[in-house]
mmCIF file with all atom_site columns, C-alpha atoms in Angstrom:
data_model
loop_
_atom_site.group_PDB
_atom_site.id
_atom_site.type_symbol
_atom_site.label_atom_id
_atom_site.label_alt_id
_atom_site.label_comp_id
_atom_site.label_asym_id
_atom_site.label_entity_id
_atom_site.label_seq_id
_atom_site.pdbx_PDB_ins_code
_atom_site.Cartn_x
_atom_site.Cartn_y
_atom_site.Cartn_z
_atom_site.occupancy
_atom_site.B_iso_or_equiv
_atom_site.pdbx_formal_charge
_atom_site.auth_seq_id
_atom_site.auth_comp_id
_atom_site.auth_asym_id
_atom_site.auth_atom_id
_atom_site.pdbx_PDB_model_num
ATOM 1   C CA . MET A 1 1   ? -54.811 19.926  65.043 1.00 49.00 ? 1   MET A CA 1
ATOM 2   C CA . SER A 1 2   ? -52.550 16.910  65.562 1.00 46.00 ? 2   SER A CA 1
ATOM 3   C CA . HIS A 1 3   ? -50.671 16.518  68.802 1.00 47.00 ? 3   HIS A CA 1
ATOM 4   C CA . TYR A 1 4   ? -47.636 14.559  69.968 1.00 42.00 ? 4   TYR A CA 1
ATOM 5   C CA . GLU A 1 5   ? -47.377 13.939  73.704 1.00 47.00 ? 5   GLU A CA 1
ATOM 6   C CA . GLY A 1 6   ? -49.886 16.687  74.334 1.00 47.00 ? 6   GLY A CA 1
ATOM 7   C CA . ARG A 1 7   ? -47.971 19.382  72.424 1.00 46.00 ? 7   ARG A CA 1
ATOM 8   C CA . PRO A 1 8   ? -49.096 20.994  69.152 1.00 44.00 ? 8   PRO A CA 1
ATOM 9   C CA . ALA A 1 9   ? -47.231 19.629  66.156 1.00 42.00 ? 9   ALA A CA 1
ATOM 10  C CA . GLN A 1 10  ? -44.867 22.207  64.636 1.00 44.00 ? 10  GLN A CA 1
ATOM 11  C CA . LEU A 1 11  ? -45.129 22.542  60.854 1.00 40.00 ? 11  LEU A CA 1
ATOM 12  C CA . GLY A 1 12  ? -42.226 24.053  58.923 1.00 46.00 ? 12  GLY A CA 1
ATOM 13  C CA . PHE A 1 13  ? -44.066 26.693  56.865 1.00 44.00 ? 13  PHE A CA 1
ATOM 14  C CA . LEU A 1 14  ? -42.712 30.239  56.397 1.00 47.00 ? 14  LEU A CA 1
ATOM 15  C CA . LYS A 1 15  ? -44.989 33.222  56.731 1.00 50.00 ? 15  LYS A CA 1
ATOM 16  C CA . GLU A 1 16  ? -45.249 35.668  53.862 1.00 52.00 ? 16  GLU A CA 1
ATOM 17  C CA . GLY A 1 17  ? -42.150 37.885  53.746 1.00 54.00 ? 17  GLY A CA 1
ATOM 18  C CA . GLU A 1 18  ? -40.302 35.737  56.283 1.00 53.00 ? 18  GLU A CA 1
ATOM 19  C CA . GLN A 1 19  ? -36.813 34.467  55.269 1.00 55.00 ? 19  GLN A CA 1
ATOM 20  C CA . ARG A 1 20  ? -35.423 31.002  56.007 1.00 53.00 ? 20  ARG A CA 1
ATOM 21  C CA . PRO A 1 21  ? -32.627 31.159  58.608 1.00 54.00 ? 21  PRO A CA 1
ATOM 22  C CA . ARG A 1 22  ? -29.188 31.329  57.012 1.00 56.00 ? 22  ARG A CA 1
ATOM 23  C CA . ARG A 1 23  ? -26.636 28.584  57.505 1.00 53.00 ? 23  ARG A CA 1
ATOM 24  C CA . PRO A 1 24  ? -23.820 29.685  59.816 1.00 58.00 ? 24  PRO A CA 1
ATOM 25  C CA . ARG A 1 25  ? -20.796 30.989  57.892 1.00 59.00 ? 25  ARG A CA 1
ATOM 26  C CA . GLY A 1 26  ? -18.429 28.430  59.401 1.00 59.00 ? 26  GLY A CA 1
ATOM 27  C CA . GLN A 1 27  ? -20.684 25.550  58.432 1.00 63.00 ? 27  GLN A CA 1
ATOM 28  C CA . ALA A 1 28  ? -20.979 26.844  54.872 1.00 56.00 ? 28  ALA A CA 1
ATOM 29  C CA . LEU A 1 29  ? -17.186 27.042  54.664 1.00 62.00 ? 29  LEU A CA 1
ATOM 30  C CA . GLN A 1 30  ? -16.860 23.432  55.833 1.00 67.00 ? 30  GLN A CA 1
ATOM 31  C CA . VAL A 1 31  ? -19.338 22.282  53.189 1.00 55.00 ? 31  VAL A CA 1
ATOM 32  C CA . GLY A 1 32  ? -17.389 24.177  50.526 1.00 61.00 ? 32  GLY A CA 1
ATOM 33  C CA . VAL A 1 33  ? -14.065 22.645  51.571 1.00 58.00 ? 33  VAL A CA 1
ATOM 34  C CA . LEU A 1 34  ? -15.610 19.174  51.639 1.00 66.00 ? 34  LEU A CA 1
ATOM 35  C CA . GLY A 1 35  ? -16.992 19.639  48.138 1.00 62.00 ? 35  GLY A CA 1
ATOM 36  C CA . PHE A 1 36  ? -13.578 20.791  46.913 1.00 54.00 ? 36  PHE A CA 1
ATOM 37  C CA . LEU A 1 37  ? -11.854 17.743  48.397 1.00 63.00 ? 37  LEU A CA 1
ATOM 38  C CA . VAL A 1 38  ? -14.401 15.372  46.868 1.00 54.00 ? 38  VAL A CA 1
ATOM 39  C CA . GLY A 1 39  ? -13.925 16.993  43.474 1.00 59.00 ? 39  GLY A CA 1
ATOM 40  C CA . LEU A 1 40  ? -10.155 16.808  43.842 1.00 55.00 ? 40  LEU A CA 1
ATOM 41  C CA . GLY A 1 41  ? -10.406 13.100  44.686 1.00 55.00 ? 41  GLY A CA 1
ATOM 42  C CA . LEU A 1 42  ? -12.525 12.432  41.587 1.00 57.00 ? 42  LEU A CA 1
ATOM 43  C CA . VAL A 1 43  ? -10.047 14.265  39.370 1.00 48.00 ? 43  VAL A CA 1
ATOM 44  C CA . GLY A 1 44  ? -7.137  12.373  40.942 1.00 46.00 ? 44  GLY A CA 1
ATOM 45  C CA . GLY A 1 45  ? -8.895  9.043   40.463 1.00 48.00 ? 45  GLY A CA 1
ATOM 46  C CA . ALA A 1 46  ? -9.585  9.806   36.814 1.00 48.00 ? 46  ALA A CA 1
ATOM 47  C CA . TRP A 1 47  ? -5.925  10.736  36.300 1.00 44.00 ? 47  TRP A CA 1
ATOM 48  C CA . TRP A 1 48  ? -4.777  7.517   37.991 1.00 41.00 ? 48  TRP A CA 1
ATOM 49  C CA . TYR A 1 49  ? -6.892  5.299   35.739 1.00 49.00 ? 49  TYR A CA 1
ATOM 50  C CA . SER A 1 50  ? -5.970  7.130   32.539 1.00 49.00 ? 50  SER A CA 1
ATOM 51  C CA . ARG A 1 51  ? -2.393  8.375   33.002 1.00 59.00 ? 51  ARG A CA 1
ATOM 52  C CA . GLY A 1 52  ? -1.110  6.933   36.291 1.00 61.00 ? 52  GLY A CA 1
ATOM 53  C CA . PRO A 1 53  ? 2.393   5.436   36.606 1.00 78.00 ? 53  PRO A CA 1
ATOM 54  C CA . ARG A 1 54  ? 2.887   1.925   35.254 1.00 79.00 ? 54  ARG A CA 1
ATOM 55  C CA . GLN A 1 55  ? 5.331   -0.928  35.717 1.00 81.00 ? 55  GLN A CA 1
ATOM 56  C CA . THR A 1 56  ? 5.977   -3.633  33.114 1.00 87.00 ? 56  THR A CA 1
ATOM 57  C CA . PHE A 1 57  ? 6.132   -7.192  34.426 1.00 87.00 ? 57  PHE A CA 1
ATOM 58  C CA . SER A 1 58  ? 6.201   -10.628 32.815 1.00 92.00 ? 58  SER A CA 1
ATOM 59  C CA . LEU A 1 59  ? 3.561   -13.081 33.992 1.00 95.00 ? 59  LEU A CA 1
ATOM 60  C CA . TYR A 1 60  ? 4.360   -16.792 33.739 1.00 94.00 ? 60  TYR A CA 1
ATOM 61  C CA . TRP A 1 61  ? 1.544   -19.227 32.895 1.00 94.00 ? 61  TRP A CA 1
ATOM 62  C CA . LEU A 1 62  ? 1.420   -22.950 32.223 1.00 92.00 ? 62  LEU A CA 1
ATOM 63  C CA . THR A 1 63  ? 0.218   -24.723 29.101 1.00 89.00 ? 63  THR A CA 1
ATOM 64  C CA . THR A 1 64  ? 0.253   -28.275 27.738 1.00 84.00 ? 64  THR A CA 1
ATOM 65  C CA . VAL A 1 65  ? 1.563   -29.109 24.268 1.00 79.00 ? 65  VAL A CA 1
ATOM 66  C CA . ASP A 1 66  ? 1.793   -32.727 23.059 1.00 76.00 ? 66  ASP A CA 1
ATOM 67  C CA . ASN A 1 67  ? 1.297   -33.975 26.628 1.00 76.00 ? 67  ASN A CA 1
ATOM 68  C CA . SER A 1 68  ? 4.256   -31.877 27.817 1.00 79.00 ? 68  SER A CA 1
ATOM 69  C CA . ILE A 1 69  ? 4.053   -28.931 30.215 1.00 84.00 ? 69  ILE A CA 1
ATOM 70  C CA . HIS A 1 70  ? 5.528   -25.642 29.054 1.00 86.00 ? 70  HIS A CA 1
ATOM 71  C CA . TYR A 1 71  ? 5.738   -22.132 30.409 1.00 87.00 ? 71  TYR A CA 1
ATOM 72  C CA . VAL A 1 72  ? 4.310   -19.141 28.594 1.00 90.00 ? 72  VAL A CA 1
ATOM 73  C CA . GLN A 1 73  ? 5.576   -15.656 29.323 1.00 90.00 ? 73  GLN A CA 1
ATOM 74  C CA . GLN A 1 74  ? 3.322   -12.618 28.855 1.00 91.00 ? 74  GLN A CA 1
ATOM 75  C CA . GLU A 1 75  ? 4.280   -8.996  29.340 1.00 90.00 ? 75  GLU A CA 1
ATOM 76  C CA . ARG A 1 76  ? 1.765   -6.980  31.313 1.00 85.00 ? 76  ARG A CA 1
ATOM 77  C CA . SER A 1 77  ? 1.635   -3.235  32.029 1.00 87.00 ? 77  SER A CA 1
ATOM 78  C CA . LEU A 1 78  ? 0.424   -2.741  35.601 1.00 85.00 ? 78  LEU A CA 1
ATOM 79  C CA . ARG A 1 79  ? -0.661  0.463   37.326 1.00 83.00 ? 79  ARG A CA 1
ATOM 80  C CA . ALA A 1 80  ? 1.723   0.881   40.232 1.00 78.00 ? 80  ALA A CA 1
ATOM 81  C CA . PHE A 1 81  ? 3.923   3.561   41.781 1.00 81.00 ? 81  PHE A CA 1
ATOM 82  C CA . ASP A 1 82  ? 6.836   1.188   42.379 1.00 86.00 ? 82  ASP A CA 1
ATOM 83  C CA . ALA A 1 83  ? 8.079   -2.381  41.941 1.00 86.00 ? 83  ALA A CA 1
ATOM 84  C CA . GLN A 1 84  ? 6.647   -3.458  45.293 1.00 90.00 ? 84  GLN A CA 1
ATOM 85  C CA . GLU A 1 85  ? 3.102   -2.516  44.357 1.00 92.00 ? 85  GLU A CA 1
ATOM 86  C CA . ALA A 1 86  ? 3.578   -3.957  40.857 1.00 92.00 ? 86  ALA A CA 1
ATOM 87  C CA . ILE A 1 87  ? 4.702   -7.309  42.302 1.00 95.00 ? 87  ILE A CA 1
ATOM 88  C CA . ARG A 1 88  ? 1.536   -7.496  44.398 1.00 95.00 ? 88  ARG A CA 1
ATOM 89  C CA . ARG A 1 89  ? -0.629  -6.731  41.369 1.00 94.00 ? 89  ARG A CA 1
ATOM 90  C CA . ALA A 1 90  ? 1.248   -9.267  39.240 1.00 95.00 ? 90  ALA A CA 1
ATOM 91  C CA . LEU A 1 91  ? 0.730   -11.971 41.869 1.00 96.00 ? 91  LEU A CA 1
ATOM 92  C CA . GLU A 1 92  ? -2.963  -11.132 42.145 1.00 95.00 ? 92  GLU A CA 1
ATOM 93  C CA . GLU A 1 93  ? -3.284  -11.547 38.371 1.00 94.00 ? 93  GLU A CA 1
ATOM 94  C CA . LEU A 1 94  ? -1.519  -14.917 38.548 1.00 95.00 ? 94  LEU A CA 1
ATOM 95  C CA . ILE A 1 95  ? -3.953  -16.036 41.246 1.00 96.00 ? 95  ILE A CA 1
ATOM 96  C CA . ALA A 1 96  ? -6.977  -14.792 39.281 1.00 95.00 ? 96  ALA A CA 1
ATOM 97  C CA . GLY A 1 97  ? -5.827  -16.889 36.333 1.00 94.00 ? 97  GLY A CA 1
ATOM 98  C CA . PRO A 1 98  ? -5.282  -16.222 32.618 1.00 93.00 ? 98  PRO A CA 1
ATOM 99  C CA . LYS A 1 99  ? -7.943  -14.960 30.234 1.00 90.00 ? 99  LYS A CA 1
ATOM 100 C CA . ASP A 1 100 ? -6.699  -17.260 27.478 1.00 91.00 ? 100 ASP A CA 1
ATOM 101 C CA . PRO A 1 101 ? -8.332  -20.729 27.863 1.00 91.00 ? 101 PRO A CA 1
ATOM 102 C CA . ARG A 1 102 ? -5.152  -22.375 26.526 1.00 90.00 ? 102 ARG A CA 1
ATOM 103 C CA . LEU A 1 103 ? -3.249  -21.234 29.597 1.00 93.00 ? 103 LEU A CA 1
ATOM 104 C CA . THR A 1 104 ? -3.572  -22.081 33.272 1.00 93.00 ? 104 THR A CA 1
ATOM 105 C CA . THR A 1 105 ? -2.078  -21.321 36.666 1.00 94.00 ? 105 THR A CA 1
ATOM 106 C CA . ALA A 1 106 ? -0.973  -23.742 39.387 1.00 94.00 ? 106 ALA A CA 1
ATOM 107 C CA . ILE A 1 107 ? -1.748  -21.288 42.205 1.00 95.00 ? 107 ILE A CA 1
ATOM 108 C CA . PRO A 1 108 ? -5.009  -22.064 44.083 1.00 94.00 ? 108 PRO A CA 1
ATOM 109 C CA . PRO A 1 109 ? -7.594  -19.328 43.330 1.00 94.00 ? 109 PRO A CA 1
ATOM 110 C CA . GLN A 1 110 ? -8.394  -18.833 47.032 1.00 96.00 ? 110 GLN A CA 1
ATOM 111 C CA . THR A 1 111 ? -4.810  -17.725 47.753 1.00 97.00 ? 111 THR A CA 1
ATOM 112 C CA . ARG A 1 112 ? -4.378  -14.189 49.104 1.00 97.00 ? 112 ARG A CA 1
ATOM 113 C CA . VAL A 1 113 ? -1.245  -12.046 48.995 1.00 97.00 ? 113 VAL A CA 1
ATOM 114 C CA . LEU A 1 114 ? -0.811  -10.934 52.596 1.00 97.00 ? 114 LEU A CA 1
ATOM 115 C CA . ASP A 1 115 ? 2.333   -8.870  52.166 1.00 96.00 ? 115 ASP A CA 1
ATOM 116 C CA . VAL A 1 116 ? 5.011   -7.890  49.654 1.00 97.00 ? 116 VAL A CA 1
ATOM 117 C CA . ARG A 1 117 ? 8.272   -6.254  50.668 1.00 96.00 ? 117 ARG A CA 1
ATOM 118 C CA . VAL A 1 118 ? 11.253  -5.321  48.521 1.00 95.00 ? 118 VAL A CA 1
ATOM 119 C CA . GLU A 1 119 ? 14.611  -4.540  50.103 1.00 95.00 ? 119 GLU A CA 1
ATOM 120 C CA . GLY A 1 120 ? 17.330  -4.089  47.516 1.00 93.00 ? 120 GLY A CA 1
ATOM 121 C CA . ASP A 1 121 ? 17.746  -7.419  45.711 1.00 95.00 ? 121 ASP A CA 1
ATOM 122 C CA . ASP A 1 122 ? 15.575  -9.263  48.269 1.00 97.00 ? 122 ASP A CA 1
ATOM 123 C CA . ILE A 1 123 ? 11.863  -9.835  47.664 1.00 97.00 ? 123 ILE A CA 1
ATOM 124 C CA . PHE A 1 124 ? 9.775   -11.041 50.616 1.00 98.00 ? 124 PHE A CA 1
ATOM 125 C CA . LEU A 1 125 ? 6.380   -12.608 49.889 1.00 98.00 ? 125 LEU A CA 1
ATOM 126 C CA . ASN A 1 126 ? 3.751   -13.657 52.419 1.00 98.00 ? 126 ASN A CA 1
ATOM 127 C CA . PHE A 1 127 ? 0.760   -15.755 51.318 1.00 97.00 ? 127 PHE A CA 1
ATOM 128 C CA . SER A 1 128 ? -2.362  -17.119 52.972 1.00 97.00 ? 128 SER A CA 1
ATOM 129 C CA . PRO A 1 129 ? -2.462  -20.895 53.818 1.00 95.00 ? 129 PRO A CA 1
ATOM 130 C CA . GLU A 1 130 ? -4.333  -21.688 50.588 1.00 95.00 ? 130 GLU A CA 1
ATOM 131 C CA . PHE A 1 131 ? -1.041  -21.288 48.718 1.00 95.00 ? 131 PHE A CA 1
ATOM 132 C CA . THR A 1 132 ? 0.094   -24.701 50.005 1.00 92.00 ? 132 THR A CA 1
ATOM 133 C CA . GLN A 1 133 ? -3.075  -26.630 49.123 1.00 89.00 ? 133 GLN A CA 1
ATOM 134 C CA . GLY A 1 134 ? -3.738  -29.154 46.350 1.00 81.00 ? 134 GLY A CA 1
ATOM 135 C CA . GLY A 1 135 ? -1.679  -30.586 43.516 1.00 75.00 ? 135 GLY A CA 1
ATOM 136 C CA . GLY A 1 136 ? 1.155   -33.077 43.149 1.00 81.00 ? 136 GLY A CA 1
ATOM 137 C CA . SER A 1 137 ? 4.863   -32.488 42.798 1.00 81.00 ? 137 SER A CA 1
ATOM 138 C CA . THR A 1 138 ? 4.554   -31.165 39.218 1.00 84.00 ? 138 THR A CA 1
ATOM 139 C CA . ALA A 1 139 ? 1.902   -28.639 40.234 1.00 86.00 ? 139 ALA A CA 1
ATOM 140 C CA . MET A 1 140 ? 3.977   -27.537 43.226 1.00 89.00 ? 140 MET A CA 1
ATOM 141 C CA . MET A 1 141 ? 7.042   -27.113 41.033 1.00 89.00 ? 141 MET A CA 1
ATOM 142 C CA . GLY A 1 142 ? 5.013   -25.058 38.574 1.00 91.00 ? 142 GLY A CA 1
ATOM 143 C CA . ARG A 1 143 ? 3.490   -22.973 41.370 1.00 93.00 ? 143 ARG A CA 1
ATOM 144 C CA . ILE A 1 144 ? 6.845   -21.940 42.813 1.00 94.00 ? 144 ILE A CA 1
ATOM 145 C CA . ALA A 1 145 ? 8.362   -21.293 39.397 1.00 93.00 ? 145 ALA A CA 1
ATOM 146 C CA . GLN A 1 146 ? 5.395   -19.141 38.354 1.00 95.00 ? 146 GLN A CA 1
ATOM 147 C CA . VAL A 1 147 ? 5.825   -16.979 41.436 1.00 96.00 ? 147 VAL A CA 1
ATOM 148 C CA . LEU A 1 148 ? 9.626   -16.875 41.332 1.00 96.00 ? 148 LEU A CA 1
ATOM 149 C CA . TYR A 1 149 ? 9.990   -15.968 37.668 1.00 95.00 ? 149 TYR A CA 1
ATOM 150 C CA . THR A 1 150 ? 7.114   -13.467 37.708 1.00 95.00 ? 150 THR A CA 1
ATOM 151 C CA . VAL A 1 151 ? 8.317   -11.452 40.703 1.00 96.00 ? 151 VAL A CA 1
ATOM 152 C CA . THR A 1 152 ? 11.910  -11.395 39.413 1.00 96.00 ? 152 THR A CA 1
ATOM 153 C CA . SER A 1 153 ? 11.016  -10.346 35.863 1.00 92.00 ? 153 SER A CA 1
ATOM 154 C CA . GLN A 1 154 ? 12.325  -6.819  36.514 1.00 91.00 ? 154 GLN A CA 1
ATOM 155 C CA . ASN A 1 155 ? 15.366  -8.055  38.437 1.00 94.00 ? 155 ASN A CA 1
ATOM 156 C CA . PRO A 1 156 ? 16.373  -11.591 37.332 1.00 94.00 ? 156 PRO A CA 1
ATOM 157 C CA . ASN A 1 157 ? 19.146  -11.704 39.967 1.00 95.00 ? 157 ASN A CA 1
ATOM 158 C CA . ALA A 1 158 ? 16.809  -10.980 42.889 1.00 97.00 ? 158 ALA A CA 1
ATOM 159 C CA . ARG A 1 159 ? 16.491  -13.354 45.852 1.00 97.00 ? 159 ARG A CA 1
ATOM 160 C CA . VAL A 1 160 ? 12.963  -14.416 46.815 1.00 97.00 ? 160 VAL A CA 1
ATOM 161 C CA . TRP A 1 161 ? 11.759  -15.405 50.285 1.00 97.00 ? 161 TRP A CA 1
ATOM 162 C CA . ILE A 1 162 ? 8.336   -17.095 50.506 1.00 97.00 ? 162 ILE A CA 1
ATOM 163 C CA . SER A 1 163 ? 6.329   -17.282 53.738 1.00 97.00 ? 163 SER A CA 1
ATOM 164 C CA . VAL A 1 164 ? 2.855   -18.503 54.631 1.00 96.00 ? 164 VAL A CA 1
ATOM 165 C CA . GLU A 1 165 ? 1.181   -16.455 57.363 1.00 96.00 ? 165 GLU A CA 1
ATOM 166 C CA . GLY A 1 166 ? 4.598   -15.141 58.365 1.00 95.00 ? 166 GLY A CA 1
ATOM 167 C CA . GLN A 1 167 ? 6.280   -18.554 58.595 1.00 94.00 ? 167 GLN A CA 1
ATOM 168 C CA . ALA A 1 168 ? 9.080   -19.402 56.145 1.00 94.00 ? 168 ALA A CA 1
ATOM 169 C CA . LEU A 1 169 ? 7.922   -22.037 53.647 1.00 94.00 ? 169 LEU A CA 1
ATOM 170 C CA . GLU A 1 170 ? 10.441  -24.899 53.820 1.00 91.00 ? 170 GLU A CA 1
ATOM 171 C CA . VAL A 1 171 ? 8.417   -27.801 52.374 1.00 87.00 ? 171 VAL A CA 1
ATOM 172 C CA . LEU A 1 172 ? 5.508   -27.456 49.939 1.00 85.00 ? 172 LEU A CA 1
ATOM 173 C CA . GLY A 1 173 ? 2.815   -30.069 49.390 1.00 73.00 ? 173 GLY A CA 1
ATOM 174 C CA . GLY A 1 174 ? 2.210   -33.607 50.616 1.00 65.00 ? 174 GLY A CA 1
ATOM 175 C CA . GLU A 1 175 ? 4.980   -34.992 48.408 1.00 65.00 ? 175 GLU A CA 1
ATOM 176 C CA . GLY A 1 176 ? 7.422   -32.611 50.055 1.00 74.00 ? 176 GLY A CA 1
ATOM 177 C CA . LEU A 1 177 ? 8.931   -30.162 47.575 1.00 82.00 ? 177 LEU A CA 1
ATOM 178 C CA . ILE A 1 178 ? 11.862  -28.832 49.612 1.00 87.00 ? 178 ILE A CA 1
ATOM 179 C CA . LEU A 1 179 ? 12.534  -25.114 49.230 1.00 90.00 ? 179 LEU A CA 1
ATOM 180 C CA . ASP A 1 180 ? 16.036  -23.922 49.993 1.00 91.00 ? 180 ASP A CA 1
ATOM 181 C CA . GLN A 1 181 ? 15.469  -20.225 50.584 1.00 93.00 ? 181 GLN A CA 1
ATOM 182 C CA . PRO A 1 182 ? 16.204  -17.675 49.352 1.00 95.00 ? 182 PRO A CA 1
ATOM 183 C CA . LEU A 1 183 ? 15.082  -18.821 45.928 1.00 96.00 ? 183 LEU A CA 1
ATOM 184 C CA . THR A 1 184 ? 16.750  -17.515 42.776 1.00 95.00 ? 184 THR A CA 1
ATOM 185 C CA . ARG A 1 185 ? 16.384  -18.269 39.103 1.00 93.00 ? 185 ARG A CA 1
ATOM 186 C CA . ALA A 1 186 ? 19.790  -19.920 39.192 1.00 91.00 ? 186 ALA A CA 1
ATOM 187 C CA . SER A 1 187 ? 19.012  -22.138 42.190 1.00 90.00 ? 187 SER A CA 1
ATOM 188 C CA . PHE A 1 188 ? 15.463  -23.191 41.233 1.00 88.00 ? 188 PHE A CA 1
ATOM 189 C CA . LEU A 1 189 ? 15.332  -24.749 37.778 1.00 80.00 ? 189 LEU A CA 1
ATOM 190 C CA . PRO A 1 190 ? 12.006  -26.469 37.004 1.00 73.00 ? 190 PRO A CA 1
ATOM 191 C CA . SER A 1 191 ? 11.976  -29.653 34.966 1.00 70.00 ? 191 SER A CA 1
ATOM 192 C CA . PHE A 1 192 ? 9.866   -28.156 32.160 1.00 70.00 ? 192 PHE A CA 1
ATOM 193 C CA . PRO A 1 193 ? 11.083  -25.507 29.715 1.00 73.00 ? 193 PRO A CA 1
ATOM 194 C CA . LEU A 1 194 ? 10.954  -21.807 30.326 1.00 64.00 ? 194 LEU A CA 1
ATOM 195 C CA . PRO A 1 195 ? 10.618  -19.236 27.527 1.00 55.00 ? 195 PRO A CA 1
ATOM 196 C CA . ALA A 1 196 ? 13.866  -17.648 26.394 1.00 43.00 ? 196 ALA A CA 1
ATOM 197 C CA . GLU A 1 197 ? 12.279  -14.240 25.821 1.00 40.00 ? 197 GLU A CA 1
ATOM 198 C CA . SER A 1 198 ? 9.030   -12.463 26.703 1.00 38.00 ? 198 SER A CA 1
ATOM 199 C CA . LYS A 1 199 ? 6.105   -12.714 24.324 1.00 42.00 ? 199 LYS A CA 1
ATOM 200 C CA . ALA A 1 200 ? 3.225   -10.289 24.009 1.00 39.00 ? 200 ALA A CA 1
ATOM 201 C CA . GLU A 1 201 ? 0.834   -13.012 22.797 1.00 40.00 ? 201 GLU A CA 1
ATOM 202 C CA . PRO A 1 202 ? 0.538   -16.465 24.411 1.00 42.00 ? 202 PRO A CA 1
ATOM 203 C CA . SER A 1 203 ? 2.535   -19.197 22.703 1.00 41.00 ? 203 SER A CA 1
ATOM 204 C CA . ALA A 1 204 ? 4.224   -22.313 23.944 1.00 41.00 ? 204 ALA A CA 1
ATOM 205 C CA . ALA A 1 205 ? 7.819   -22.225 25.032 1.00 41.00 ? 205 ALA A CA 1
ATOM 206 C CA . SER A 1 206 ? 10.462  -24.291 23.255 1.00 31.00 ? 206 SER A CA 1
ATOM 207 C CA . ALA A 1 207 ? 9.819   -28.035 23.313 1.00 26.00 ? 207 ALA A CA 1
ATOM 208 C CA . SER A 1 208 ? 11.316  -30.258 25.951 1.00 26.00 ? 208 SER A CA 1
#
């Protein structure tokens, strides 16, 4: 017989006719409730992915045609309960970049969206420091315009405030693109053309 610290080892065999001790009623109830909640969560998750609420936003990409930079506008249906959540998802898609190799984004891929807040016609965005890195004046102009026009696609008259780690962004890039906040579509007009209407498939905007 094996021993542990001088005591006989206890083996978990039941004698003939002996019943295994029953689980306490309260513990069984807790297990049942837990199983119900897990099942409810799985059903809710399946509903969210198949029939959850959606918001339609326009994403703005960049493309080059005949050595000229153009914007391309793509409509995207995003799973989100409200405009605030949809704006965050739209920005994350801009950062991830387009699937079409003809398109590109001027936002550094390491950028993170720290916060999005919508208060009436005001949209407050807070990015990580990577948002300010790399690129010349053209890239910086494209970066701001991509963000501005994407987040205001549901409300073209909205005012946009951009911060980096909670600090208002006043100058972007080494060449010093000055941002007079709040930004609006009327106050920030990039030097390259913007599409006049949204397009489901990528195509270049009107020529310069």
